[in-house]
GROMACS .gro file of C-alpha atoms in nm:
model
  212
    1UNK     CA    1   9.297   9.617  10.224
    2UNK     CA    2   9.658   9.802  10.275
    3UNK     CA    3   9.958   9.603  10.086
    4UNK     CA    4  10.222   9.426  10.379
    5UNK     CA    5  10.576   9.579  10.367
    6UNK     CA    6  10.777   9.291  10.367
    7UNK     CA    7  10.837   9.074  10.063
    8UNK     CA    8  10.711   8.717  10.153
    9UNK     CA    9  10.399   8.868  10.306
   10UNK     CA   10  10.363   9.090   9.991
   11UNK     CA   11  10.363   8.753   9.786
   12UNK     CA   12  10.125   8.567  10.020
   13UNK     CA   13   9.862   8.873   9.997
   14UNK     CA   14   9.905   8.854   9.591
   15UNK     CA   15   9.815   8.538   9.564
   16UNK     CA   16   9.515   8.554   9.837
   17UNK     CA   17   9.392   8.817   9.617
   18UNK     CA   18   9.423   8.643   9.286
   19UNK     CA   19   9.268   8.333   9.417
   20UNK     CA   20   8.974   8.595   9.546
   21UNK     CA   21   8.937   8.762   9.214
   22UNK     CA   22   8.948   8.404   9.013
   23UNK     CA   23   8.664   8.283   9.210
   24UNK     CA   24   8.476   8.592   9.233
   25UNK     CA   25   8.435   8.625   8.827
   26UNK     CA   26   8.323   8.278   8.818
   27UNK     CA   27   8.082   8.273   9.087
   28UNK     CA   28   7.934   8.588   8.887
   29UNK     CA   29   7.969   8.389   8.579
   30UNK     CA   30   7.776   8.075   8.670
   31UNK     CA   31   7.677   8.098   9.035
   32UNK     CA   32   7.825   8.012   9.343
   33UNK     CA   33   7.702   7.666   9.367
   34UNK     CA   34   7.839   7.566   9.002
   35UNK     CA   35   8.187   7.643   9.038
   36UNK     CA   36   8.445   7.386   9.213
   37UNK     CA   37   8.752   7.465   9.406
   38UNK     CA   38   8.943   7.298   9.129
   39UNK     CA   39   8.817   7.569   8.843
   40UNK     CA   40   8.951   7.834   9.078
   41UNK     CA   41   9.270   7.675   9.154
   42UNK     CA   42   9.315   7.655   8.738
   43UNK     CA   43   9.168   7.971   8.683
   44UNK     CA   44   9.419   8.147   8.980
   45UNK     CA   45   9.694   7.914   8.816
   46UNK     CA   46   9.747   7.789   9.181
   47UNK     CA   47   9.721   7.449   9.331
   48UNK     CA   48   9.451   7.327   9.496
   49UNK     CA   49   9.620   7.291   9.847
   50UNK     CA   50   9.722   7.676   9.783
   51UNK     CA   51   9.361   7.775   9.782
   52UNK     CA   52   9.282   7.557  10.102
   53UNK     CA   53   9.542   7.716  10.282
   54UNK     CA   54   9.438   8.076  10.185
   55UNK     CA   55   9.084   8.003  10.231
   56UNK     CA   56   8.927   7.709  10.458
   57UNK     CA   57   8.597   7.722  10.269
   58UNK     CA   58   8.483   7.803   9.928
   59UNK     CA   59   8.210   8.055  10.080
   60UNK     CA   60   8.530   8.256  10.233
   61UNK     CA   61   8.687   8.348   9.891
   62UNK     CA   62   8.307   8.510   9.776
   63UNK     CA   63   8.369   8.711  10.108
   64UNK     CA   64   8.713   8.743  10.098
   65UNK     CA   65   8.689   9.146  10.275
   66UNK     CA   66   8.531   8.962  10.587
   67UNK     CA   67   8.816   8.999  10.769
   68UNK     CA   68   8.927   9.398  10.651
   69UNK     CA   69   8.516   9.471  10.762
   70UNK     CA   70   8.609   9.311  11.111
   71UNK     CA   71   8.917   9.498  11.166
   72UNK     CA   72   8.755   9.872  11.051
   73UNK     CA   73   8.496   9.786  11.313
   74UNK     CA   74   8.745   9.709  11.611
   75UNK     CA   75   8.937  10.041  11.493
   76UNK     CA   76   8.646  10.254  11.485
   77UNK     CA   77   8.568  10.149  11.829
   78UNK     CA   78   8.926  10.125  11.985
   79UNK     CA   79   9.015  10.471  11.836
   80UNK     CA   80   8.662  10.672  11.910
   81UNK     CA   81   8.701  11.019  12.001
   82UNK     CA   82   8.668  11.109  12.374
   83UNK     CA   83   8.308  11.204  12.456
   84UNK     CA   84   8.151  11.036  12.157
   85UNK     CA   85   7.944  10.692  12.236
   86UNK     CA   86   8.048  10.375  12.089
   87UNK     CA   87   7.662  10.368  11.919
   88UNK     CA   88   7.722  10.696  11.759
   89UNK     CA   89   8.100  10.651  11.647
   90UNK     CA   90   7.908  10.362  11.463
   91UNK     CA   91   7.660  10.588  11.336
   92UNK     CA   92   7.967  10.856  11.172
   93UNK     CA   93   8.180  10.522  11.037
   94UNK     CA   94   7.889  10.449  10.821
   95UNK     CA   95   7.905  10.805  10.727
   96UNK     CA   96   8.252  10.805  10.681
   97UNK     CA   97   8.260  10.475  10.492
   98UNK     CA   98   7.971  10.623  10.213
   99UNK     CA   99   8.201  10.951  10.159
  100UNK     CA  100   8.555  10.739  10.131
  101UNK     CA  101   8.378  10.475   9.882
  102UNK     CA  102   8.468  10.200  10.088
  103UNK     CA  103   8.355   9.838   9.922
  104UNK     CA  104   8.142   9.787  10.219
  105UNK     CA  105   7.936  10.078  10.149
  106UNK     CA  106   7.931  10.090   9.752
  107UNK     CA  107   7.561  10.074   9.555
  108UNK     CA  108   7.661  10.006   9.208
  109UNK     CA  109   7.607   9.775   8.928
  110UNK     CA  110   7.914   9.557   9.056
  111UNK     CA  111   7.755   9.546   9.409
  112UNK     CA  112   7.404   9.453   9.242
  113UNK     CA  113   7.611   9.146   9.105
  114UNK     CA  114   7.711   9.083   9.423
  115UNK     CA  115   7.415   9.080   9.629
  116UNK     CA  116   7.235   8.881   9.359
  117UNK     CA  117   7.503   8.626   9.357
  118UNK     CA  118   7.435   8.595   9.734
  119UNK     CA  119   7.064   8.595   9.689
  120UNK     CA  120   7.094   8.286   9.436
  121UNK     CA  121   7.266   8.083   9.679
  122UNK     CA  122   7.140   7.938  10.032
  123UNK     CA  123   7.498   7.853  10.076
  124UNK     CA  124   7.582   8.231  10.060
  125UNK     CA  125   7.311   8.365  10.251
  126UNK     CA  126   7.328   8.095  10.552
  127UNK     CA  127   7.698   8.248  10.535
  128UNK     CA  128   7.619   8.598  10.527
  129UNK     CA  129   7.379   8.548  10.851
  130UNK     CA  130   7.671   8.346  11.049
  131UNK     CA  131   7.922   8.651  10.924
  132UNK     CA  132   7.619   8.946  11.058
  133UNK     CA  133   7.605   8.711  11.412
  134UNK     CA  134   7.971   8.710  11.428
  135UNK     CA  135   8.017   9.107  11.362
  136UNK     CA  136   7.749   9.173  11.644
  137UNK     CA  137   7.934   8.928  11.895
  138UNK     CA  138   8.261   9.105  11.784
  139UNK     CA  139   8.120   9.491  11.826
  140UNK     CA  140   7.944   9.337  12.198
  141UNK     CA  141   8.274   9.245  12.321
  142UNK     CA  142   8.483   9.592  12.197
  143UNK     CA  143   8.190   9.797  12.332
  144UNK     CA  144   8.185   9.616  12.687
  145UNK     CA  145   8.542   9.605  12.694
  146UNK     CA  146   8.552   9.996  12.602
  147UNK     CA  147   8.303  10.056  12.861
  148UNK     CA  148   8.498   9.863  13.131
  149UNK     CA  149   8.237   9.581  13.124
  150UNK     CA  150   8.254   9.202  13.101
  151UNK     CA  151   8.236   9.106  12.709
  152UNK     CA  152   7.929   8.903  12.792
  153UNK     CA  153   7.719   9.220  12.931
  154UNK     CA  154   7.379   9.145  12.833
  155UNK     CA  155   7.333   9.527  12.753
  156UNK     CA  156   7.613   9.509  12.486
  157UNK     CA  157   7.493   9.228  12.299
  158UNK     CA  158   7.129   9.413  12.274
  159UNK     CA  159   7.324   9.740  12.113
  160UNK     CA  160   7.525   9.515  11.856
  161UNK     CA  161   7.208   9.326  11.799
  162UNK     CA  162   6.990   9.650  11.710
  163UNK     CA  163   7.282   9.810  11.567
  164UNK     CA  164   7.353   9.509  11.308
  165UNK     CA  165   6.996   9.483  11.265
  166UNK     CA  166   6.974   9.864  11.181
  167UNK     CA  167   7.274   9.812  10.925
  168UNK     CA  168   7.155   9.532  10.755
  169UNK     CA  169   6.795   9.678  10.681
  170UNK     CA  170   6.980   9.967  10.521
  171UNK     CA  171   7.212   9.816  10.336
  172UNK     CA  172   6.899   9.550  10.186
  173UNK     CA  173   6.705   9.872  10.117
  174UNK     CA  174   6.973  10.059   9.974
  175UNK     CA  175   7.038   9.760   9.725
  176UNK     CA  176   6.699   9.771   9.630
  177UNK     CA  177   6.688  10.152   9.572
  178UNK     CA  178   6.985  10.103   9.342
  179UNK     CA  179   6.828   9.798   9.147
  180UNK     CA  180   6.503   9.985   9.127
  181UNK     CA  181   6.644  10.346   9.004
  182UNK     CA  182   7.012  10.297   8.904
  183UNK     CA  183   7.085  10.552   9.111
  184UNK     CA  184   7.428  10.499   9.361
  185UNK     CA  185   7.337  10.859   9.476
  186UNK     CA  186   6.985  10.803   9.571
  187UNK     CA  187   7.083  10.451   9.736
  188UNK     CA  188   7.353  10.605   9.963
  189UNK     CA  189   7.083  10.881  10.104
  190UNK     CA  190   6.871  10.551  10.156
  191UNK     CA  191   7.115  10.355  10.359
  192UNK     CA  192   7.226  10.709  10.541
  193UNK     CA  193   6.866  10.759  10.645
  194UNK     CA  194   6.830  10.457  10.743
  195UNK     CA  195   7.137  10.420  10.956
  196UNK     CA  196   7.051  10.766  11.094
  197UNK     CA  197   6.697  10.666  11.211
  198UNK     CA  198   6.801  10.349  11.337
  199UNK     CA  199   7.051  10.504  11.567
  200UNK     CA  200   6.804  10.752  11.723
  201UNK     CA  201   6.589  10.419  11.808
  202UNK     CA  202   6.874  10.248  11.922
  203UNK     CA  203   7.023  10.560  12.147
  204UNK     CA  204   6.665  10.556  12.295
  205UNK     CA  205   6.631  10.166  12.407
  206UNK     CA  206   6.989  10.217  12.542
  207UNK     CA  207   6.950  10.482  12.763
  208UNK     CA  208   7.113  10.490  13.059
  209UNK     CA  209   7.396  10.223  12.984
  210UNK     CA  210   7.752  10.325  12.887
  211UNK     CA  211   7.718  10.253  12.496
  212UNK     CA  212   7.495  10.586  12.427
   0.00000   0.00000   0.00000
């Protein structure tokens, strides 16, 4: 996430990052369920209400890059190249995120810690599923708007749901690959191969719609 230009926003941004980093460290050391908001506030040297001003829920501190990820998806669809379909645009986005070493497409010891922390917490797993569903709605709305259709267009929601399923499977399998091999490049290749394979099926399923 880029740093805001004005002083007040920079200060707020720095406070938010400090809270998220303190929370992340504590969650990984002790597990999400065993860390309190008061402990996070103390570690970040801020008040309890300051924490809640930045993060309404404890799990929001763990998934602190969620909004950044949403904006990346929105921008990719808003600024897609002429003649490139929404589905193909998002396939290319996956490749770009890997090439740019974006935090959303990292398969490393650090990202493995992140995944394992989620796996140990029912609360975080539930929030991860909710985020996936929210992203599907976001993608569906952006696709429909780009095609001049109503945001409730069933075809857009089908495309977005299949796309999120593809990316979810690709992420899970890539992390499993890294867990087994400890090889980031192999994990990245597994991720992109599954995204590409899923996109082929998605294009076939959505033939005849404006999303292909």
